Coordinates of C-alpha atoms in Angstrom, one line a residue:
M74 CA 6.1 57.9 32.5
K75 CA 8.9 60.1 30.0
T76 CA 12.4 60.3 29.2
S77 CA 14.4 61.7 26.6
V78 CA 16.4 58.5 26.4
A79 CA 15.3 55.2 27.3
I80 CA 18.3 52.9 27.3
I81 CA 18.0 48.9 27.3
G82 CA 20.9 46.9 28.6
A83 CA 23.3 47.6 31.6
G84 CA 26.2 47.1 30.3
P85 CA 29.3 48.9 29.1
A86 CA 27.5 50.1 26.1
G87 CA 24.1 51.2 27.8
L88 CA 26.0 52.8 31.1
L89 CA 28.4 54.6 29.2
L90 CA 25.8 56.0 27.1
A91 CA 23.7 57.1 29.9
H92 CA 26.7 58.3 31.3
L93 CA 27.6 60.7 28.4
L94 CA 23.9 61.6 28.0
A95 CA 23.7 62.7 31.6
S96 CA 26.8 64.9 31.5
Q97 CA 25.4 66.3 28.7
G98 CA 22.2 67.2 30.7
I99 CA 20.1 64.8 28.8
D100 CA 17.3 62.5 31.0
V101 CA 17.6 58.7 31.0
V102 CA 16.4 55.8 32.0
V103 CA 18.4 52.3 32.2
V104 CA 16.6 49.3 32.2
E105 CA 18.2 45.7 32.9
R106 CA 17.0 42.0 33.2
R107 CA 19.4 41.4 35.3
S108 CA 20.6 41.8 39.2
R109 CA 23.0 45.0 39.7
A110 CA 25.1 42.2 41.4
H111 CA 24.9 39.9 38.2
C112 CA 26.0 42.4 36.0
E113 CA 28.8 43.7 37.8
S114 CA 30.3 40.2 38.6
R115 CA 29.5 38.7 34.8
V116 CA 33.5 38.1 33.8
R117 CA 34.0 39.1 29.8
A118 CA 35.8 40.9 28.6
G119 CA 39.5 42.4 29.6
V120 CA 41.8 44.0 27.0
L121 CA 41.1 47.7 26.6
E122 CA 41.8 49.5 23.2
Q123 CA 43.4 53.0 23.7
G124 CA 40.7 54.6 22.3
T125 CA 38.4 52.9 24.8
V126 CA 41.4 53.8 27.4
D127 CA 41.1 58.1 26.3
T128 CA 37.3 57.7 26.0
L129 CA 36.6 56.4 29.4
T130 CA 39.5 58.5 30.9
A131 CA 37.6 61.6 29.1
A132 CA 34.4 60.7 30.4
G133 CA 35.2 60.9 34.3
V134 CA 35.1 57.0 35.1
G135 CA 39.1 56.0 34.8
E136 CA 40.4 56.6 37.9
R137 CA 40.6 53.1 39.3
M138 CA 41.2 51.7 35.8
R139 CA 44.3 54.0 35.4
A140 CA 45.4 52.8 39.4
E141 CA 44.4 48.8 38.9
G142 CA 44.8 48.0 34.8
H143 CA 47.8 46.7 33.7
V144 CA 49.6 48.5 30.6
H145 CA 51.0 46.3 28.1
H146 CA 53.2 47.6 25.3
G147 CA 52.8 44.1 23.0
I148 CA 51.8 40.9 22.3
E149 CA 53.5 37.5 21.5
L150 CA 52.9 35.6 18.6
R151 CA 53.9 31.4 19.8
F152 CA 54.5 28.7 17.5
G153 CA 56.9 26.4 15.9
G154 CA 58.3 26.3 19.2
E155 CA 59.3 29.9 19.1
G156 CA 58.1 33.1 20.5
H157 CA 57.6 36.3 18.5
R158 CA 56.3 39.7 20.4
I159 CA 55.3 41.7 18.4
A160 CA 56.6 45.6 19.6
F161 CA 53.5 47.8 20.1
D162 CA 55.8 50.6 21.3
E163 CA 58.2 50.5 18.4
L164 CA 55.7 49.9 15.9
V165 CA 52.6 52.3 17.0
P166 CA 54.6 54.6 19.1
G167 CA 51.9 56.2 22.1
R168 CA 49.5 53.5 21.8
A169 CA 49.2 50.6 23.9
I170 CA 46.7 48.2 25.5
T171 CA 45.1 48.1 29.1
V172 CA 43.9 45.0 30.9
Y173 CA 40.6 45.8 32.9
G174 CA 38.1 43.7 33.1
Q175 CA 34.8 44.5 31.8
Q176 CA 33.2 43.6 35.0
E177 CA 35.3 46.5 36.9
V178 CA 34.5 49.1 33.9
V179 CA 30.4 47.7 35.0
K180 CA 31.4 48.6 38.5
D181 CA 32.9 52.1 37.7
L182 CA 30.1 52.8 35.3
V183 CA 27.4 52.0 37.3
A184 CA 28.9 54.5 40.5
A185 CA 29.2 57.3 38.4
N186 CA 26.0 56.9 37.0
L187 CA 24.7 56.0 40.5
A188 CA 26.5 59.5 41.6
A189 CA 24.8 61.7 39.0
G190 CA 21.7 60.2 39.6
V191 CA 20.6 58.4 36.3
D192 CA 17.8 56.2 36.7
L193 CA 19.4 52.8 36.4
R194 CA 16.6 50.1 37.0
F195 CA 17.7 46.3 37.3
E196 CA 16.0 43.0 37.6
V197 CA 13.4 44.6 35.0
E198 CA 10.8 41.7 33.3
D199 CA 8.6 41.3 30.6
V200 CA 10.0 44.4 28.8
A201 CA 8.0 45.1 25.5
I202 CA 8.7 48.4 23.3
G203 CA 6.8 49.8 20.6
G204 CA 6.3 53.2 18.4
L205 CA 9.6 52.9 16.8
D206 CA 8.8 54.6 13.8
T207 CA 7.5 58.1 16.0
D208 CA 6.8 57.9 19.5
P209 CA 8.9 55.5 20.6
W210 CA 7.8 53.7 24.4
L211 CA 9.3 50.8 26.6
A212 CA 6.4 48.8 28.7
F213 CA 7.7 46.6 31.7
G214 CA 5.9 46.0 35.2
G215 CA 2.9 47.4 34.3
E216 CA 4.3 51.1 33.3
R217 CA 4.6 53.0 30.6
L218 CA 8.1 54.9 29.4
D219 CA 7.4 57.3 26.8
C220 CA 11.1 58.5 24.9
D221 CA 11.8 60.3 22.0
F222 CA 14.5 57.4 21.5
I223 CA 15.4 54.2 22.5
A224 CA 18.8 52.9 22.4
G225 CA 19.3 49.4 22.4
C226 CA 22.2 47.9 24.5
D227 CA 20.7 44.8 25.0
G228 CA 23.6 42.5 23.9
F229 CA 23.1 39.6 20.5
H230 CA 20.2 38.0 22.6
G231 CA 18.3 41.4 23.6
I232 CA 14.9 42.2 22.4
S233 CA 15.8 45.6 20.8
R234 CA 17.4 44.1 17.5
E235 CA 14.4 41.5 17.2
A236 CA 12.1 43.8 17.7
V237 CA 13.3 45.1 14.2
A238 CA 14.5 42.6 12.3
P239 CA 12.4 41.9 9.2
H240 CA 13.8 45.5 8.4
L241 CA 17.7 44.5 8.8
A242 CA 20.0 42.9 6.5
V243 CA 22.1 40.1 8.1
F244 CA 25.8 39.0 7.5
E245 CA 27.5 36.2 9.6
K246 CA 29.9 33.7 9.7
T247 CA 29.8 30.9 12.2
Y248 CA 33.4 29.2 13.1
P249 CA 33.8 25.6 13.0
F250 CA 35.2 25.4 17.0
A251 CA 34.4 27.3 20.2
W252 CA 36.8 28.8 23.0
L253 CA 36.7 27.0 26.6
G254 CA 37.2 30.3 28.6
I255 CA 39.0 29.2 32.2
L256 CA 39.4 31.3 35.1
A257 CA 42.1 30.6 37.7
D258 CA 43.8 32.1 41.1
V259 CA 47.3 32.5 40.1
A260 CA 49.6 35.0 39.3
P261 CA 50.2 35.1 35.2
S262 CA 53.4 33.3 33.5
A263 CA 53.6 35.8 30.9
P264 CA 54.1 39.9 31.2
E265 CA 51.9 40.2 27.9
L266 CA 49.1 38.4 26.0
V267 CA 50.7 34.4 25.0
Y268 CA 48.5 33.6 21.5
A269 CA 50.0 30.3 21.0
A270 CA 49.1 28.4 18.0
S271 CA 49.7 24.6 17.9
E272 CA 48.7 21.2 15.4
R273 CA 46.8 20.8 19.0
G274 CA 44.8 23.9 18.5
F275 CA 45.5 27.6 19.6
S276 CA 45.5 28.9 23.1
L277 CA 45.4 31.9 24.8
H278 CA 46.8 32.5 27.8
S279 CA 45.3 36.3 29.2
M280 CA 45.3 37.6 32.8
R281 CA 42.7 40.4 35.4
S282 CA 45.2 41.1 37.9
D283 CA 48.6 40.3 39.4
T284 CA 46.9 36.9 40.8
V285 CA 44.3 35.8 38.6
S286 CA 44.9 34.6 35.2
R287 CA 42.4 34.2 32.4
F288 CA 43.1 31.1 29.8
Y289 CA 41.3 29.6 26.5
L290 CA 41.4 26.7 24.6
Q291 CA 40.5 26.0 20.9
V292 CA 37.6 23.1 21.5
P293 CA 34.8 21.6 19.1
P294 CA 31.8 23.7 19.3
E295 CA 29.4 21.2 21.0
T296 CA 32.2 20.9 24.5
A297 CA 30.1 21.7 27.4
P298 CA 32.1 22.9 30.9
E299 CA 32.1 20.0 32.5
D300 CA 33.6 18.1 29.4
W301 CA 36.8 19.2 31.0
S302 CA 38.2 17.7 34.3
E303 CA 40.7 20.6 36.0
D304 CA 43.9 18.3 35.7
A305 CA 43.0 17.8 31.8
I306 CA 42.6 21.4 31.4
W307 CA 45.9 22.4 33.0
A308 CA 47.3 19.4 31.2
E309 CA 46.2 20.4 27.6
L310 CA 47.6 24.3 28.2
K311 CA 50.8 23.1 29.2
A312 CA 50.7 21.0 26.5
R313 CA 50.4 24.3 24.0
H314 CA 52.0 26.8 26.2
E315 CA 55.0 25.2 27.1
T316 CA 56.8 25.0 23.9
V317 CA 59.2 27.6 23.8
P318 CA 62.5 27.1 25.9
G319 CA 62.5 28.2 29.7
F320 CA 58.9 28.9 29.8
T321 CA 56.5 26.9 32.5
L322 CA 52.8 27.8 33.2
A323 CA 51.9 28.0 36.5
T324 CA 48.6 26.2 37.6
G325 CA 46.1 27.0 40.6
P326 CA 42.7 26.8 41.4
I327 CA 40.0 27.0 38.4
T328 CA 36.9 29.1 39.7
A329 CA 35.3 29.6 36.2
V330 CA 34.9 27.6 33.5
D331 CA 32.6 28.5 30.2
V332 CA 32.3 28.2 26.7
A333 CA 32.1 31.0 24.0
A334 CA 30.4 30.2 20.6
M335 CA 32.9 31.8 17.7
R336 CA 30.9 33.6 15.2
S337 CA 31.1 36.7 13.4
F338 CA 27.9 38.8 12.8
V339 CA 26.3 42.3 11.8
A340 CA 23.0 43.6 11.2
E341 CA 22.7 46.7 9.1
P342 CA 21.6 49.7 9.7
M343 CA 21.5 49.8 13.5
R344 CA 18.9 52.4 12.9
F345 CA 15.4 52.2 12.5
G346 CA 13.5 54.9 12.9
R347 CA 13.8 55.8 16.9
L348 CA 15.8 52.7 17.4
L349 CA 19.4 52.8 17.6
L350 CA 20.9 49.7 17.9
A351 CA 24.8 49.6 19.7
G352 CA 27.3 47.1 20.6
D353 CA 26.6 43.5 21.1
A354 CA 22.9 44.0 19.7
A355 CA 24.7 44.9 15.8
H356 CA 27.1 42.8 15.7
I357 CA 29.4 40.0 16.9
V358 CA 33.1 39.3 16.3
P359 CA 35.5 36.4 17.8
P360 CA 37.5 37.2 20.9
T361 CA 40.7 36.3 19.1
G362 CA 40.9 40.3 18.2
A363 CA 40.1 41.7 21.2
K364 CA 37.0 43.7 19.7
G365 CA 33.5 43.4 21.1
L366 CA 33.8 45.8 24.4
N367 CA 35.7 48.3 21.9
L368 CA 33.7 48.8 19.3
A369 CA 30.7 48.9 22.2
V370 CA 32.9 52.0 23.6
A371 CA 33.3 53.5 19.7
D372 CA 29.0 53.0 18.5
V373 CA 28.4 54.9 22.1
R374 CA 30.7 58.0 21.4
V375 CA 29.2 58.4 18.2
L376 CA 25.3 57.9 19.4
A377 CA 26.5 60.6 22.3
R378 CA 27.3 63.3 20.5
A379 CA 24.9 62.5 18.0
L380 CA 22.2 62.4 20.1
G381 CA 23.6 65.5 21.8
E382 CA 23.4 68.0 19.2
H383 CA 20.2 66.6 18.4
Y384 CA 19.2 67.9 22.0
R385 CA 21.5 70.8 21.6
T386 CA 20.8 72.4 18.3
G387 CA 18.0 70.3 16.8
A388 CA 20.3 69.4 14.0
D389 CA 19.9 65.6 13.4
G390 CA 23.0 65.0 10.5
L391 CA 25.0 63.0 13.1
L392 CA 22.0 61.0 14.0
D393 CA 21.1 60.7 10.5
A394 CA 24.6 59.3 9.5
Y395 CA 25.6 57.3 12.7
S396 CA 25.0 53.6 11.4
A397 CA 27.0 54.3 8.3
T398 CA 29.6 56.1 10.6
C399 CA 29.6 53.0 13.0
L400 CA 29.7 50.4 10.7
K401 CA 32.9 51.4 8.8
R402 CA 35.3 50.8 11.8
V403 CA 32.6 47.3 12.2
W404 CA 33.5 46.3 9.3
R405 CA 37.1 47.0 9.6
A406 CA 37.4 45.6 13.2
Q407 CA 35.0 42.2 11.8
H408 CA 37.9 41.6 9.0
F409 CA 40.6 41.8 11.5
S410 CA 38.7 39.6 14.1
W411 CA 38.8 37.0 11.1
W412 CA 42.2 37.4 10.2
M413 CA 43.3 36.2 13.3
T414 CA 40.8 34.0 13.9
T415 CA 42.2 31.7 10.8
L416 CA 45.6 33.0 11.3
L417 CA 46.0 31.1 14.7
H418 CA 43.1 28.2 14.8
R419 CA 43.4 24.3 13.4
F420 CA 40.9 24.0 11.3
D421 CA 40.0 20.6 11.0
G422 CA 39.6 19.3 7.5
A423 CA 42.4 21.1 6.7
D424 CA 44.8 19.1 4.0
A425 CA 49.2 19.9 3.4
Y426 CA 48.1 22.7 1.7
D427 CA 46.3 25.1 3.8
R428 CA 48.1 24.0 7.2
R429 CA 51.8 25.3 5.1
L430 CA 49.7 28.4 4.3
Q431 CA 49.3 29.6 7.8
R432 CA 52.5 29.0 8.7
S433 CA 53.9 30.7 5.9
H434 CA 51.3 33.9 6.9
L435 CA 52.4 33.4 10.2
E436 CA 55.9 33.5 9.4
F437 CA 55.4 36.5 7.6
T438 CA 53.7 38.4 10.1
A439 CA 56.8 37.9 12.6
R440 CA 59.4 38.8 10.6
S441 CA 57.9 41.5 8.0
K442 CA 57.6 44.7 9.4
A443 CA 54.5 45.7 7.4
Q444 CA 52.7 43.3 8.3
A445 CA 53.6 43.4 12.2
T446 CA 52.4 47.2 12.2
A447 CA 49.2 46.2 10.3
L448 CA 48.3 44.0 13.5
A449 CA 49.6 46.3 16.2
E450 CA 47.6 49.7 14.9
N451 CA 44.2 47.4 14.5
Y452 CA 44.9 45.2 18.0
V453 CA 45.7 48.9 20.1
G454 CA 42.8 50.4 17.9
L455 CA 42.5 52.8 15.2
P456 CA 42.0 56.2 16.1
Y457 CA 38.3 57.3 15.7
E458 CA 37.6 59.7 13.3
D459 CA 36.6 62.6 15.6

């Protein structure tokens, strides 16, 4: 078999790249080890930056997102018994976030790719890669797929980065806590996301729809989902969120509980020979800044333009600059995610000085227009360079 670009991974990065390349007439094959049903039901990120929304819309896959997604023009920082709104509509006019689940983005992209005749192969096992210097190939199911390029969009635990690990520089940080993620069939108790900092630890109130809410609790890193009963989860969420007058957290049936590790990770460069890494395969951020999915989309925008130039004109300037171009945005997002994480979480072992310093930083962010603007412009997503 032969194709132009072989894409490993049918998450948002791989599917969007396939769609953008196919729309330019570039032949692609996507391989994914999980089932289509799994990919379309896996609940992950749900906050889309303005640039992500614009990209999906321009790619022709934004109709359902615009109809069903929730546009938010601010977030709330809650601490010290008060709520402080960071007003995107005032600080960064014309830019907002849209709450629309990753699984819904995947559904839209799968449908668009199938409608365009893109070769999507789910439940593909034992994928191997080789020839990355000059003649790349994938092997799976007793078949071999020769290609011009391989796009590694297979996430943090995929085979793509591992295949070139000796050639990469790795930068990483592990945080001394995790997030307990809770999905519940209950209407949101607030119109926008609430980031709550307290002596009990951090908590986030988010939503997926008018009837489904998503919550996160800061927990010890060794926590397992079964460590928390439903009653204990609601009691702790109430203790961390019902800290301002008049606010009551609505409760309902909990449908899913998971634990997410908190880490920062970057592998450089994002290209080795004919292998190009994108999304979580190259970098991870703690979810506090809501940047993971959005960084994947930013990578794919750059990569699709670079490969388009290669096949259209034979020029490789954009391909040669791919890693450096993406990493500028990646490191900005790394800093913002680290900043949000250290601003809002309780660190065991922090002394009285550190705790007072953290509170001072929170208060300054809430009252300083300049600081709030910096938070807002990073949160909604910095404009793309193109």
